[in-house]
Short mmCIF file of C-alpha atoms and ligand atoms in Angstrom, two decimals:
data_model
loop_
_atom_site.label_atom_id
_atom_site.label_comp_id
_atom_site.label_asym_id
_atom_site.label_seq_id
_atom_site.Cartn_x
_atom_site.Cartn_y
_atom_site.Cartn_z
CA MET A 3 111.73 91.38 107.22
CA ARG A 4 111.30 87.59 107.09
CA PRO A 5 113.92 85.69 105.28
CA LEU A 6 112.34 85.84 101.40
CA ASP A 7 111.63 83.22 98.99
CA ILE A 8 113.68 84.13 95.74
CA SER A 9 113.32 82.51 92.00
CA ILE A 10 116.28 83.67 89.77
CA VAL A 11 115.08 82.96 86.02
CA GLY A 12 118.35 83.53 83.63
CA ALA A 13 120.39 82.23 86.93
CA THR A 14 123.32 81.12 84.42
CA GLY A 15 123.55 83.65 82.03
CA ALA A 16 125.75 87.01 82.02
CA VAL A 17 123.20 88.88 84.44
CA GLY A 18 122.15 86.03 86.25
CA THR A 19 125.60 84.69 87.91
CA ALA A 20 126.34 88.23 88.35
CA LEU A 21 123.02 88.52 90.41
CA ILE A 22 123.29 85.35 92.73
CA LYS A 23 126.86 86.51 93.70
CA LEU A 24 125.43 89.94 94.63
CA LEU A 25 122.25 88.70 96.21
CA GLU A 26 124.78 86.39 98.50
CA LYS A 27 126.75 89.27 99.61
CA SER A 28 124.08 91.39 100.61
CA GLU A 29 121.69 91.37 103.70
CA ILE A 30 118.36 90.39 102.00
CA LYS A 31 118.08 86.92 103.94
CA VAL A 32 116.98 84.09 101.75
CA ASN A 33 114.47 81.34 102.73
CA ARG A 34 113.82 79.42 99.27
CA LEU A 35 115.65 79.90 96.23
CA ARG A 36 115.41 78.91 93.23
CA MET A 37 117.10 79.19 89.89
CA PHE A 38 116.01 78.55 86.56
CA ALA A 39 117.28 78.34 83.31
CA SER A 40 116.59 76.77 79.88
CA SER A 41 117.25 73.13 80.90
CA SER A 42 118.57 72.40 84.34
CA GLY A 43 121.41 69.49 82.95
CA ALA A 44 123.67 69.28 85.34
CA ARG A 45 124.38 72.79 86.82
CA GLN A 46 124.61 73.44 90.22
CA PHE A 47 125.50 76.77 92.02
CA LYS A 48 126.79 77.04 95.31
CA PHE A 49 125.22 80.27 97.29
CA ARG A 50 125.96 80.95 100.94
CA ASP A 51 127.62 77.49 102.13
CA GLN A 52 124.37 75.54 100.00
CA THR A 53 124.49 73.67 96.71
CA TYR A 54 121.31 74.43 94.70
CA GLN A 55 120.53 72.54 91.10
CA VAL A 56 119.62 74.70 88.27
CA GLU A 57 115.90 73.51 87.25
CA ALA A 58 114.15 73.85 84.02
CA LEU A 59 111.33 76.65 83.87
CA ARG A 60 109.53 74.45 81.18
CA ASP A 61 109.08 72.36 83.69
CA ILE A 62 106.91 74.16 86.21
CA SER A 63 103.39 72.73 85.11
CA ASP A 64 101.50 73.73 88.14
CA ILE A 65 101.45 77.41 88.25
CA GLY A 66 101.12 77.28 92.02
CA ASP A 67 105.02 76.22 91.77
CA THR A 68 105.62 80.15 90.72
CA LYS A 69 104.99 81.18 93.85
CA THR A 70 107.42 83.09 95.61
CA ASP A 71 108.15 86.55 97.15
CA ILE A 72 110.87 87.98 94.46
CA ALA A 73 111.44 86.82 91.10
CA PHE A 74 114.47 88.19 89.48
CA PHE A 75 113.80 87.70 85.63
CA SER A 76 116.71 88.39 82.91
CA ALA A 77 116.48 85.25 80.44
CA GLY A 78 114.99 87.82 77.69
CA GLY A 79 112.09 89.41 76.34
CA ASP A 80 110.52 86.40 75.17
CA VAL A 81 110.64 84.28 78.50
CA SER A 82 109.52 87.75 80.56
CA GLY A 83 106.28 87.91 78.23
CA VAL A 84 105.41 84.28 78.96
CA TRP A 85 106.25 83.39 82.48
CA ILE A 86 106.02 87.22 84.39
CA PRO A 87 102.44 87.63 84.35
CA ARG A 88 102.09 83.74 85.78
CA PHE A 89 105.10 84.36 88.42
CA ALA A 90 102.77 87.82 89.40
CA SER A 91 99.81 86.12 89.35
CA GLN A 92 100.45 84.08 92.59
CA GLY A 93 101.62 86.96 94.35
CA ALA A 94 105.06 87.43 93.33
CA LEU A 95 107.10 91.00 92.92
CA VAL A 96 108.44 90.53 89.63
CA ILE A 97 111.99 92.66 88.60
CA ASP A 98 112.42 92.09 85.15
CA ASN A 99 115.57 92.74 83.02
CA SER A 100 114.33 92.34 79.90
CA ASN A 101 112.17 94.84 77.25
CA ALA A 102 108.85 93.11 77.83
CA PHE A 103 107.28 95.25 79.70
CA ARG A 104 108.92 98.71 80.18
CA MET A 105 107.43 101.11 78.78
CA ARG A 106 103.85 99.75 80.31
CA PRO A 107 102.27 102.56 81.93
CA ASP A 108 101.94 99.87 85.25
CA VAL A 109 105.34 99.02 85.34
CA PRO A 110 107.52 101.41 87.16
CA LEU A 111 111.18 101.66 85.47
CA ILE A 112 113.39 102.54 88.04
CA VAL A 113 116.61 103.44 88.58
CA PRO A 114 116.86 103.62 92.48
CA GLN A 115 119.46 106.41 92.62
CA VAL A 116 117.54 108.37 90.41
CA ASN A 117 113.74 107.63 90.97
CA ALA A 118 113.28 105.74 93.95
CA CYS A 119 110.18 108.05 94.18
CA SER A 120 108.56 106.37 91.67
CA LEU A 121 107.89 103.00 93.11
CA THR A 122 105.98 103.95 96.84
CA VAL A 123 103.36 101.53 96.11
CA ARG A 124 103.67 97.66 95.09
CA PRO A 125 102.51 98.15 91.29
CA PRO A 126 99.52 96.34 90.57
CA SER A 127 100.83 94.87 87.71
CA GLY A 128 103.42 93.00 89.99
CA ILE A 129 106.21 94.18 87.97
CA VAL A 130 108.98 96.26 88.35
CA ALA A 131 111.04 97.04 85.36
CA ASN A 132 115.09 97.28 84.87
CA PRO A 133 115.95 99.58 82.32
CA ASN A 134 118.23 99.04 79.55
CA CYS A 135 121.73 99.57 80.74
CA SER A 136 123.05 102.09 78.55
CA THR A 137 119.94 103.62 79.58
CA ILE A 138 121.00 102.97 83.65
CA GLN A 139 124.44 105.03 83.16
CA LEU A 140 123.33 107.80 81.62
CA VAL A 141 120.69 108.91 83.76
CA ARG A 142 123.00 108.04 86.97
CA ALA A 143 125.22 110.74 85.79
CA LEU A 144 122.44 113.43 84.50
CA ARG A 145 120.66 113.49 87.61
CA PRO A 146 122.30 115.49 89.25
CA LEU A 147 123.25 118.09 86.36
CA ILE A 148 119.52 118.40 85.33
CA ALA A 149 118.54 119.17 88.89
CA THR A 150 120.67 122.07 88.83
CA PHE A 151 120.83 123.55 85.58
CA GLY A 152 117.77 122.48 83.53
CA ILE A 153 118.29 120.55 80.07
CA SER A 154 117.47 121.65 76.68
CA GLN A 155 118.60 118.71 75.13
CA VAL A 156 121.19 115.14 75.21
CA LEU A 157 123.14 114.16 72.44
CA LEU A 158 125.38 111.00 72.89
CA THR A 159 127.37 107.87 71.65
CA THR A 160 127.60 104.57 73.10
CA PHE A 161 130.30 102.50 72.98
CA GLN A 162 128.78 99.03 73.89
CA ALA A 163 130.74 95.80 74.95
CA ALA A 164 130.03 92.03 73.49
CA SER A 165 128.56 91.06 77.07
CA GLY A 166 125.57 93.35 76.18
CA VAL A 167 124.03 90.61 74.53
CA GLY A 168 125.21 88.12 76.93
CA LEU A 169 127.60 85.32 77.27
CA ARG A 170 127.15 83.81 73.78
CA GLY A 171 128.41 87.77 72.43
CA ILE A 172 131.69 87.43 74.82
CA LYS A 173 132.07 84.06 73.01
CA GLU A 174 132.25 85.47 69.97
CA LEU A 175 134.31 88.26 70.48
CA GLU A 176 136.87 86.13 71.95
CA ASP A 177 136.68 83.24 69.42
CA GLY A 178 136.68 86.28 66.23
CA VAL A 179 140.03 87.65 68.08
CA LYS A 180 141.70 84.14 68.31
CA ALA A 181 140.91 83.11 64.59
CA TRP A 182 141.85 86.36 62.93
CA LEU A 183 145.14 86.23 65.07
CA GLU A 184 145.41 82.60 63.40
CA GLY A 185 144.89 84.14 60.08
CA SER A 186 141.66 83.27 59.57
CA THR A 187 138.29 84.74 58.69
CA GLY A 188 136.99 83.45 62.00
CA PRO A 189 133.17 82.43 62.53
CA ALA A 190 130.65 83.93 60.92
CA ALA A 191 128.46 86.34 63.03
CA GLU A 192 125.63 85.80 65.30
CA SER A 193 125.32 87.84 67.82
CA PHE A 194 125.50 90.71 65.93
CA PRO A 195 124.95 91.96 62.54
CA VAL A 196 128.70 91.62 61.29
CA PRO A 197 131.93 90.05 63.11
CA LEU A 198 132.65 92.20 66.24
CA ALA A 199 136.42 91.02 66.35
CA PHE A 200 138.83 94.26 65.39
CA ASN A 201 135.40 96.14 64.35
CA VAL A 202 133.38 98.72 65.10
CA ILE A 203 129.38 97.99 64.52
CA PRO A 204 127.08 101.00 63.99
CA GLN A 205 123.65 99.18 64.70
CA ILE A 206 122.72 97.76 68.19
CA GLY A 207 119.05 96.35 67.49
CA GLN A 208 116.58 96.40 64.46
CA ILE A 209 117.11 99.56 62.96
CA SER A 210 113.48 101.20 61.85
CA ARG A 211 112.34 102.78 58.62
CA GLU A 212 113.23 106.14 59.91
CA GLY A 213 116.68 105.00 60.23
CA VAL A 214 117.07 104.82 64.40
CA ALA A 215 118.41 101.40 65.73
CA LEU A 216 115.88 99.84 68.80
CA GLU A 217 118.70 100.69 71.26
CA GLU A 218 118.45 103.79 70.48
CA ARG A 219 114.85 104.12 70.84
CA LYS A 220 114.92 102.34 74.21
CA LEU A 221 117.35 105.27 75.36
CA VAL A 222 115.35 107.71 74.33
CA GLN A 223 111.81 106.33 75.61
CA GLU A 224 112.95 104.78 78.95
CA SER A 225 115.63 108.32 79.96
CA ARG A 226 112.13 110.27 79.49
CA LYS A 227 110.21 107.70 81.52
CA ILE A 228 112.97 107.61 84.16
CA PHE A 229 113.31 111.74 84.52
CA GLY A 230 109.11 112.52 84.04
CA MET A 231 110.23 114.42 81.12
CA PRO A 232 108.16 113.07 78.16
CA HIS A 233 109.57 115.77 75.63
CA LEU A 234 113.01 115.48 76.69
CA GLN A 235 115.35 116.37 73.42
CA LEU A 236 117.39 113.23 73.02
CA ALA A 237 118.94 111.61 70.53
CA ALA A 238 121.42 108.90 70.40
CA THR A 239 123.84 106.77 67.97
CA CYS A 240 124.75 103.38 69.74
CA VAL A 241 127.87 101.29 68.48
CA ARG A 242 128.75 97.90 69.40
CA VAL A 243 132.96 98.07 70.08
CA PRO A 244 135.11 94.53 70.82
CA VAL A 245 135.15 95.33 74.20
CA LYS A 246 134.35 92.20 76.67
CA THR A 247 132.72 94.23 79.64
CA GLY A 248 131.73 97.71 80.54
CA HIS A 249 130.05 100.19 78.07
CA SER A 250 131.30 104.23 77.61
CA GLU A 251 129.51 106.92 76.04
CA ALA A 252 130.58 110.19 75.01
CA VAL A 253 127.72 112.60 76.04
CA TYR A 254 127.02 116.53 74.93
CA VAL A 255 124.39 117.90 76.97
CA GLU A 256 123.02 121.30 76.69
CA PHE A 257 121.40 122.82 79.82
CA ASP A 258 119.49 125.60 80.20
CA GLU A 259 121.50 127.64 81.96
CA HIS A 260 125.48 128.19 81.39
CA VAL A 261 127.31 126.21 83.39
CA ARG A 262 130.85 126.60 85.33
CA LEU A 263 133.45 123.59 85.31
CA GLU A 264 133.48 123.70 88.77
CA GLN A 265 130.34 123.65 89.72
CA VAL A 266 130.00 120.38 87.42
CA HIS A 267 133.05 118.93 89.38
CA GLU A 268 131.60 119.65 92.26
CA LEU A 269 127.93 118.16 91.81
CA LEU A 270 129.46 114.92 89.92
CA ALA A 271 131.89 114.51 93.27
CA ASN A 272 129.24 114.69 95.75
CA GLU A 273 126.42 112.38 93.28
CA PRO A 274 126.83 109.00 95.29
CA GLY A 275 127.58 105.97 93.10
CA VAL A 276 129.57 108.31 90.85
CA ARG A 277 133.11 108.32 90.13
CA LEU A 278 134.49 111.46 88.91
CA TYR A 279 137.97 111.83 87.04
CA ALA A 280 138.85 115.07 86.98
CA ASP A 281 141.55 114.33 85.63
CA GLY A 282 142.09 111.81 83.14
CA TYR A 283 139.33 109.71 82.42
CA PRO A 284 138.17 105.96 82.80
CA THR A 285 138.33 103.10 80.51
CA PRO A 286 136.08 100.08 80.25
CA ARG A 287 138.76 97.64 80.26
CA TYR A 288 140.88 99.18 84.05
CA LEU A 289 137.81 100.17 85.15
CA GLY A 290 137.58 100.70 89.24
CA ASP A 291 134.39 99.55 91.25
CA PRO A 292 132.02 98.54 89.16
CA ALA A 293 129.12 99.25 91.46
CA ASP A 294 129.95 102.95 90.23
CA VAL A 295 129.17 104.98 87.43
CA HIS A 296 132.55 106.71 85.79
CA VAL A 297 132.82 109.87 84.50
CA GLY A 298 135.85 111.46 82.64
CA ARG A 299 136.96 114.30 80.09
CA VAL A 300 134.48 116.65 81.82
CA ARG A 301 134.55 119.73 79.87
CA VAL A 302 132.57 122.64 78.82
CA ASN A 303 132.30 123.68 75.13
CA PRO A 304 133.83 126.86 74.53
CA GLU A 305 131.97 127.59 71.79
CA ASN A 306 129.04 127.33 74.20
CA PRO A 307 128.75 128.07 77.65
CA ARG A 308 125.40 125.69 78.16
CA GLY A 309 127.01 122.96 76.51
CA LEU A 310 128.79 120.28 78.22
CA TRP A 311 131.13 116.97 77.15
CA MET A 312 131.38 113.97 79.47
CA TRP A 313 132.69 110.82 79.23
CA VAL A 314 130.78 107.68 81.20
CA VAL A 315 131.68 104.59 81.54
CA ALA A 316 129.52 101.50 83.55
CA ASP A 317 130.15 97.98 84.04
CA ASN A 318 126.91 97.01 81.84
CA VAL A 319 126.22 93.42 83.72
CA GLN A 320 126.28 95.35 87.03
CA VAL A 321 125.36 98.69 86.88
CA GLY A 322 123.15 97.82 83.92
CA ALA A 323 121.51 95.32 84.99
CA ALA A 324 122.43 92.98 88.21
CA LEU A 325 123.31 95.68 90.71
CA ASN A 326 120.36 97.59 89.49
CA ALA A 327 117.94 95.01 89.85
CA LEU A 328 119.15 93.85 93.51
CA LEU A 329 118.84 97.39 94.56
CA ILE A 330 115.12 97.76 93.10
CA ALA A 331 114.46 94.84 95.17
CA GLN A 332 116.13 96.04 98.64
CA LEU A 333 114.33 99.44 97.95
CA ALA A 334 111.08 97.30 97.64
CA ILE A 335 111.91 95.52 100.83
CA ALA A 336 112.52 98.72 102.66
CA LYS A 337 109.11 100.11 101.72
CA ASN A 338 107.52 97.08 102.75
CA LEU A 339 106.19 96.24 99.00
CA ILE A 340 107.07 92.30 99.29
CA GLY A 341 104.45 89.55 99.92
CA GLU A 342 101.37 91.70 99.26
CA SER A 343 98.61 90.99 96.63
N1 NAP B 409 124.22 91.30 79.34
C1 NAP B 409 124.24 93.00 79.71
O1 NAP B 409 124.64 94.21 79.80
C2 NAP B 409 122.39 93.43 79.85
C3 NAP B 409 122.02 94.44 80.75
C4 NAP B 409 120.56 94.76 80.45
C5 NAP B 409 119.98 93.57 80.53
N2 NAP B 409 120.21 92.87 80.55
C6 NAP B 409 118.82 91.52 79.69
O2 NAP B 409 118.99 90.40 80.52
C7 NAP B 409 118.56 89.63 79.69
C8 NAP B 409 119.56 88.09 80.21
O3 NAP B 409 120.76 88.53 79.40
P1 NAP B 409 121.74 88.01 79.86
O4 NAP B 409 122.98 89.18 79.00
O5 NAP B 409 122.09 87.40 81.13
O6 NAP B 409 121.99 86.90 78.72
P2 NAP B 409 122.61 85.71 78.80
O7 NAP B 409 124.01 85.42 79.09
O8 NAP B 409 122.25 85.26 77.27
O9 NAP B 409 121.38 84.99 79.37
C9 NAP B 409 120.32 84.14 79.10
C10 NAP B 409 119.58 83.88 80.41
O10 NAP B 409 118.27 83.34 80.24
C11 NAP B 409 118.68 81.81 79.93
N3 NAP B 409 117.07 81.21 79.29
C12 NAP B 409 117.08 81.47 77.98
N4 NAP B 409 115.77 80.83 77.26
C13 NAP B 409 115.38 80.26 78.51
C14 NAP B 409 114.52 79.90 78.73
N5 NAP B 409 113.11 79.48 77.14
N6 NAP B 409 113.48 79.14 79.84
C15 NAP B 409 114.50 79.72 80.81
N7 NAP B 409 115.53 80.39 80.84
C16 NAP B 409 116.06 80.45 79.56
C17 NAP B 409 119.46 81.09 79.85
O11 NAP B 409 119.86 79.83 80.02
P3 NAP B 409 120.44 78.73 79.61
O12 NAP B 409 121.85 78.63 80.20
O13 NAP B 409 119.99 77.57 79.79
O14 NAP B 409 120.32 78.93 77.91
C18 NAP B 409 120.74 82.25 80.48
O15 NAP B 409 120.20 81.41 82.14
C19 NAP B 409 118.24 89.75 78.39
O16 NAP B 409 116.70 90.42 78.78
C20 NAP B 409 119.11 91.06 78.35
O17 NAP B 409 118.34 92.13 77.37
C21 NAP B 409 121.22 92.43 80.00
#
């Protein structure tokens, strides 16, 4: 493949900076790289021995200036909603990390290890969506089990890190912890519904009239779309915890058939990108390879041989966003989906 023109929107954020590092180490050949944020400031990035200046997205006045082969968007739904159609109209394949387009029928929602088969042609919209971080680690752990046993329902509780809301979430947690230890009440909550330091918050996103939070709805809708199972029974409670990075999930799955622990262990151990802890369990602070989904505490329900518990941990910024986006780009390149109109 020829060297590609690549734009990264949201280059200075938690996901954008992780993506730049992953792209740098990847085998993707880059011709022209452009990095965008809300303002240019004096911010620069080193990428493969060259220094790049961050540009202000709002300074693009000529639509032709959005022309590129691949555009990665990690700057929130509002920015995606306004700017992605402009980049796509100029021929870019856009890979979007936000929630703006995920459920549109003309936008594939892709986790390459799970549903690469949903990206065989270039989408007419020019957009491929990256699922929500908590969805990606869940579907990667469930894939081999669903394929083998069939699924009746999934119930889960998530324990989601501060970095899920970006760099400002990490800073707010750190400032809150520091203030608490110094004996003050600390800053008012901005990124979270209430202060997160030394706390646990059972709300991520707006709660609907029915009492379901936005993050919980995303998990249901996105899992159904990725697996192509519109009636998948899935219910979640999403909880924010005072962890910097790494989402954890306590997942209970009820299958159509009885399950044997040895077979579940074998399936998970053989699943590429899944690391099984047959004894013990992973924790977000001491996570191993940030590219893997880490699974432990796997146990069959003694009261129901169709029921299985597992503890699933992954790096939300990498597995849940930057790495998945890069893998989508690599998949699109391998399938020759770049550069067509
Ligand atoms: N963090 C995660 O675990 C995670 C996981 C999955 C998906 N996502 C999604 O990825 C996106 C980025 O998340 P993040 O965690 O990286 O957030 P972040 O750390 O807050 O970074 C946001 C980025 O967007 C840029 N930005 C903000 N407003 C902009 C504007 N008007 N024009 C151009 N750039 C603008 C920021 O630039 P400045 O530096 O100039 O402000 C920054 O580079 C969000 O849509 C989020 O939902 C995040």
